[in-house]
Coordinates of C-alpha atoms in Angstrom, one line a residue:
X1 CA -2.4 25.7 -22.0
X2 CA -4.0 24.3 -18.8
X3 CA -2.1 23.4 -15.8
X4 CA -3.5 21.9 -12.2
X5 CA -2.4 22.6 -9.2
X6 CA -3.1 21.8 -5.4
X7 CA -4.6 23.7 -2.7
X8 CA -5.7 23.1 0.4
X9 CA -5.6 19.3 -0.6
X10 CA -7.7 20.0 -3.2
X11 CA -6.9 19.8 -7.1
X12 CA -7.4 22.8 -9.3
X13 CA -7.5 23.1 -13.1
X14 CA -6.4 27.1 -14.6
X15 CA -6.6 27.6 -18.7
X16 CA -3.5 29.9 -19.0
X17 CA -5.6 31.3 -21.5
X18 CA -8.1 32.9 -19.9
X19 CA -6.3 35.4 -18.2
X20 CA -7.9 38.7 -17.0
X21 CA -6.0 41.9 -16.5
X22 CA -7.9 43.9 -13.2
X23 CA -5.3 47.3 -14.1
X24 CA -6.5 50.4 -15.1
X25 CA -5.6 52.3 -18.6
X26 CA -4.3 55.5 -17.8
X27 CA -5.0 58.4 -20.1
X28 CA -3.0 61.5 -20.5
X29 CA -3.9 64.5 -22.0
X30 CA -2.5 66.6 -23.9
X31 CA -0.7 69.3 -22.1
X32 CA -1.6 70.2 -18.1
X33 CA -4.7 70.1 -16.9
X34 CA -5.7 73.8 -15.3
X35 CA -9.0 72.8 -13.4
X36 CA -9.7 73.0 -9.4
X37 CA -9.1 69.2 -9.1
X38 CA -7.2 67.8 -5.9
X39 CA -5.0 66.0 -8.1
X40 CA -4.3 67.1 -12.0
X41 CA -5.2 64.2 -14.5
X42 CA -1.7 62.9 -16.1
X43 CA -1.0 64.6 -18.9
X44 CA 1.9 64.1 -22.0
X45 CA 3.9 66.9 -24.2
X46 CA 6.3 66.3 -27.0
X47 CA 9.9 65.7 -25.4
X48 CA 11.7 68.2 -27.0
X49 CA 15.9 69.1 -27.1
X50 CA 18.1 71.2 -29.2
X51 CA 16.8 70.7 -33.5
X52 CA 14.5 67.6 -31.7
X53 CA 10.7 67.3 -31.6
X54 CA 9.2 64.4 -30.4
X55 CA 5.7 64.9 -32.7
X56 CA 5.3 63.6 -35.9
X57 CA 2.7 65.7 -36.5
X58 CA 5.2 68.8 -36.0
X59 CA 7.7 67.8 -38.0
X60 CA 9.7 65.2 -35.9
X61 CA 10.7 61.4 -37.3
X62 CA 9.1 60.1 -34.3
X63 CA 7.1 60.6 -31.1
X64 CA 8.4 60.8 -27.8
X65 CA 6.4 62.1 -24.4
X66 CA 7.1 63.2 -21.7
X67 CA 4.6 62.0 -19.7
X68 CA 3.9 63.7 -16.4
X69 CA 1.8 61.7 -14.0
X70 CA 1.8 60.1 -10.2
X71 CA 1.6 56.4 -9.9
X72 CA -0.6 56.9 -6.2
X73 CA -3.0 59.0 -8.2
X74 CA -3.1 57.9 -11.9
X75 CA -3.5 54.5 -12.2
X76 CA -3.7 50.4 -10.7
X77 CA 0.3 51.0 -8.3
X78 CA 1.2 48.7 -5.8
X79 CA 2.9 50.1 -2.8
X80 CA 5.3 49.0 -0.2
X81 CA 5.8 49.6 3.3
X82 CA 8.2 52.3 2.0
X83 CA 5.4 54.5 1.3
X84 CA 4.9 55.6 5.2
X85 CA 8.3 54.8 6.3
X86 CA 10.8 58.0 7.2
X87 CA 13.8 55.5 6.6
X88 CA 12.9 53.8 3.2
X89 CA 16.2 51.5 3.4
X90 CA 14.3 49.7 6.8
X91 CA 13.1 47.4 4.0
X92 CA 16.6 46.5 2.7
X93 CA 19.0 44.2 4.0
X94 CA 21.7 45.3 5.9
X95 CA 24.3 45.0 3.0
X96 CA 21.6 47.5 0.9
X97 CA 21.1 49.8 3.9
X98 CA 21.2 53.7 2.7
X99 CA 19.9 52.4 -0.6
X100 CA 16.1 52.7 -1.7
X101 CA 13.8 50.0 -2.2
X102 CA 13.4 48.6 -6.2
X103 CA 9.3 48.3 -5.9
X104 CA 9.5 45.4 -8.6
X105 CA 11.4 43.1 -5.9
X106 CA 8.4 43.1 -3.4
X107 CA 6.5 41.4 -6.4
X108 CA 6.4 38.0 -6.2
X109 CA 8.0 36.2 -9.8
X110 CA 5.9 33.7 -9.4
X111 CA 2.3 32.5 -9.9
X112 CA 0.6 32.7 -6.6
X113 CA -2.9 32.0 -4.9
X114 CA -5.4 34.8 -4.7
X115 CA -9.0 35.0 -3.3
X116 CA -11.6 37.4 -4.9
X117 CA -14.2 38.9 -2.6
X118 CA -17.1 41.2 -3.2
X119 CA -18.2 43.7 0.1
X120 CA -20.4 46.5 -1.0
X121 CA -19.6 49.7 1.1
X122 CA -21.9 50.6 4.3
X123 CA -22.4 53.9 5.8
X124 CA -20.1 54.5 8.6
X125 CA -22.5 55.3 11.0
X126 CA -24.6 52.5 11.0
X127 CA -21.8 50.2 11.9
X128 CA -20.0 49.2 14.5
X129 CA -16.8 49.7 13.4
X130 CA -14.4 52.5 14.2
X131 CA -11.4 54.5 12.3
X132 CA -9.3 57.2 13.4
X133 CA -10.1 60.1 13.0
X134 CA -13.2 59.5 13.8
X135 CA -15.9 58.8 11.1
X136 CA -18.1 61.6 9.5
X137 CA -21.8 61.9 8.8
X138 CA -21.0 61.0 4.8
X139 CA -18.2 58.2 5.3
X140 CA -18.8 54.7 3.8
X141 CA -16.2 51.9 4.3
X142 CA -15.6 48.3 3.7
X143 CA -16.5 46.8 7.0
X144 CA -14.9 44.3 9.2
X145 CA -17.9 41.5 9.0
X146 CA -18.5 42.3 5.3
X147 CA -15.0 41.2 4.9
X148 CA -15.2 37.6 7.2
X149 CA -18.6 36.8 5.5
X150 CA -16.9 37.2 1.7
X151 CA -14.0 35.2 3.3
X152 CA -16.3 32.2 4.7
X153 CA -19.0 32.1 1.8
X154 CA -16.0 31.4 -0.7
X155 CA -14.2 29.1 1.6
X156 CA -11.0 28.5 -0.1
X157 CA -8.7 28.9 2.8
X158 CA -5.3 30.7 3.5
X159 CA -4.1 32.2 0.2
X160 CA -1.4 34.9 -1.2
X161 CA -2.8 37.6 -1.8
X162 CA -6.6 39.0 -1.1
X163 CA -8.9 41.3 -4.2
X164 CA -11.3 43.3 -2.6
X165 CA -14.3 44.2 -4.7
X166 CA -16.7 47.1 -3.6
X167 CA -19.1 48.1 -6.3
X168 CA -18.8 49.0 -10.2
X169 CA -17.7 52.9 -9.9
X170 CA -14.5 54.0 -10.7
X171 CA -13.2 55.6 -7.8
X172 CA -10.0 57.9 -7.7
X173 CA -8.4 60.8 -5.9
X174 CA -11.1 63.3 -7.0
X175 CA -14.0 60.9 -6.2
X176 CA -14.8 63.1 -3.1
X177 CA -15.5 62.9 0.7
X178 CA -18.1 60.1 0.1
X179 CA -14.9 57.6 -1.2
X180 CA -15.2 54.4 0.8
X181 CA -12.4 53.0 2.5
X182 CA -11.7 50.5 5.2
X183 CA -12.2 50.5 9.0
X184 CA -10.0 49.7 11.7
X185 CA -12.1 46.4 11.9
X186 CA -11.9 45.3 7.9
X187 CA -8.1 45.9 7.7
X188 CA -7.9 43.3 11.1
X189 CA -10.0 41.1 9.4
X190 CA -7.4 41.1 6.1
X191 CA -4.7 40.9 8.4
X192 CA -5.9 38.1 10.2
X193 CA -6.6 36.1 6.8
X194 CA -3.1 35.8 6.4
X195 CA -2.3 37.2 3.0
X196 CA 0.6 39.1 2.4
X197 CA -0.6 41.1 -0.8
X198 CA -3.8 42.9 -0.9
X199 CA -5.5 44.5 -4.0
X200 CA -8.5 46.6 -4.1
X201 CA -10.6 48.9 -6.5
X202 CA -10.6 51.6 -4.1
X203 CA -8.1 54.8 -4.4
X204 CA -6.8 54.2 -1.0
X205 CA -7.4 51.9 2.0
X206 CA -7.6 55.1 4.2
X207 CA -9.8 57.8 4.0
X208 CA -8.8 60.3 1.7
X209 CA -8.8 62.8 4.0
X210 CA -7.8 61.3 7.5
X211 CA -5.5 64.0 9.1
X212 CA -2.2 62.2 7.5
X213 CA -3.2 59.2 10.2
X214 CA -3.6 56.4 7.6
X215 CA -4.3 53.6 10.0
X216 CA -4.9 50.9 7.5
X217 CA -2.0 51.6 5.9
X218 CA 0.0 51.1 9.6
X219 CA -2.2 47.7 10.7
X220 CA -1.2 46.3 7.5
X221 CA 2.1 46.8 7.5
X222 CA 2.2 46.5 11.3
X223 CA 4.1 49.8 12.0
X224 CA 3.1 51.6 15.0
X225 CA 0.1 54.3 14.6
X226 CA 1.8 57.7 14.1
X227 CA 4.9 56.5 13.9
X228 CA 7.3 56.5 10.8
X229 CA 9.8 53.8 11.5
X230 CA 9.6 50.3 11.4
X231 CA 9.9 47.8 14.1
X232 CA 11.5 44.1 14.6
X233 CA 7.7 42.7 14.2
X234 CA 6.4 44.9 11.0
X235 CA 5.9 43.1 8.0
X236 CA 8.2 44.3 5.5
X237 CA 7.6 42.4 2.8
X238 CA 3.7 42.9 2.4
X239 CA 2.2 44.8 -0.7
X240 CA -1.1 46.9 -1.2
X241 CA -2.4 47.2 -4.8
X242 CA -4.8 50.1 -4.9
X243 CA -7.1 51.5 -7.9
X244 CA -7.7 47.6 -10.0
X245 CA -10.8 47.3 -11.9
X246 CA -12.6 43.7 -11.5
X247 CA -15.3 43.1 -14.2
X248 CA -19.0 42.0 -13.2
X249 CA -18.5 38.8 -15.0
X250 CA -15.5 37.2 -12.4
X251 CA -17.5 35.2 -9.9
X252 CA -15.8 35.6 -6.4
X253 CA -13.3 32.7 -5.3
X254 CA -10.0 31.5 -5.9
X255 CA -7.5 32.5 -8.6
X256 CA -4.4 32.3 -9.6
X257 CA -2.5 35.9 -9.8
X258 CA 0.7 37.1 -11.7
X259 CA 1.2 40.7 -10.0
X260 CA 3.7 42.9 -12.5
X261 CA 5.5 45.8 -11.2
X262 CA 7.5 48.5 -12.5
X263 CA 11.5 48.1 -11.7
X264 CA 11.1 51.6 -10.2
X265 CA 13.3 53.0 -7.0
X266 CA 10.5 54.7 -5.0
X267 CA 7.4 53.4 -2.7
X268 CA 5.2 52.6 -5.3
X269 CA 4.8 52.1 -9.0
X270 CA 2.9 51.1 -11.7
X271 CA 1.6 48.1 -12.1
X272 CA -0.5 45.2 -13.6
X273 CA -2.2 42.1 -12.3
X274 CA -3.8 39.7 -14.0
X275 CA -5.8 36.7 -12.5
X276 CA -7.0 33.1 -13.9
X277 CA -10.1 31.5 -12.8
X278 CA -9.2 28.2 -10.8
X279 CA -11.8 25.6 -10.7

């Protein structure tokens, strides 16, 4: 199927067909990990209660896991503005207040208008951007002009959502102090672009090791730095997507995207997007 639509008085074309799904597989392992590792890798074990083992292979009619595994670390997640609040419920309405936030209803049910960027990480140093805590000697990051030259040279205008490509490595938690992130600068420059969902390949938009500041995380949601509680002017109903995977073979420019996310009550969950080509 092939639809058209319009944006920025211009006429689109999308084959429905041709979807790509930018979320990671997560792999378990069998049983714990025991290794020096920041975060463990997720791991599985037969669920098992009473006469009942979930493993076939042990003697059970069927199998059932128990899978144990952190949606920040393990995986594409998309997070809310729950994640650094103290008072989760700020997000609710006032007939929900004391209640937690479902993560699936901060994903739009819709089809909506996303623009694909490429911005290869610079050393921090070397720019003239800034971040607190202050950079280090080994810090890259996704810079402020990287991010309004991607933005002009595809020229597609104000969309939904923004997906930030760096480079082709897979990072996560246990990628080390060399991890890029975004700058003080960059994460204006996504702000100012209007979007309210942001998705990235990166494990974090902060530095993974930043003193418990994350700045990013507070100039996107517009939450006061080092503060925990939300204010009349944050934007509550903004989402970060962190840890996607976006193939050499998608050009940058604009897409349509269908962001799926786990019915789960917490800040974050699992998730899955997928994006069409619009041309």
């Amino acid at each position: 199927m092939k639809i058209t639509f319009t944006h920025q008085s211009r006429t689109f074309e999308v084959d429905m067909s041709q979807g790509h799904d930018i979320s990671r597989v997560v792999r378990f392992l069998n049983g714990p990990e025991m290794d020096p590792a920041f975060v463990p890798k997720a791991s599985r074990a037969p669920f098992s209660s009473g006469g009942f083992v979930g493993a076939v292979e042990k003697g059970g009619s069927c199998n059932v896991d128990r899978l144990d595994w952190i949606p920040h670390c393990h995986g594409t997640h998309t997070e809310t503005v729950a994640h650094i609040l103290k008072y989760p419920w700020q997000v609710l309405s006032k007939e929900q207040e004391h209640s937690v936030p479902v993560v699936s209803d901060f994903c739009p049910k819709k089809f909506f208008t996303a623009a694909l960027i490429s911005v290869a990480p610079v050393k921090a140093i070397d720019s003239n951007d800034t971040y607190r805590p202050n950079f280090g000697d080994t810090d890259r990051i996704v810079s402020g002009q990287g991010i309004e030259k991607a933005l002009q040279a595809i020229d597609v205008g104000k969309v939904d959502a923004l997906i930030l490509r760096t480079d082709d490595q897979l990072y996560d938690f246990n990628s080390g102090p060399e991890t890029p992130f975004l700058s003080v600068e960059a994460m204006q420059a996504v702000v100012k672009s209007g979007v309210d969902h942001l998705l990235l390949d990166l494990p974090s938009v902060d530095r993974l090791n930043d003193d418990g500041h994350l700045t990013s995380h507070h100039i996107f949601w517009n939450v006061p730095e080092h503060e925990s509680v939300a204010t009349k002017d944050s934007w509550l109903h903004k989402t970060i997507t962190e840890m996607v995977t976006i193939g050499a073979e998608l050009n940058d420019g604009l897409y349509l995207l269908n962001l799926q996310c786990s019915p789960v009550v917490s800040d974050a969950a699992p998730s899955r997007a997928v994006i069409y080509p619009a041309h």
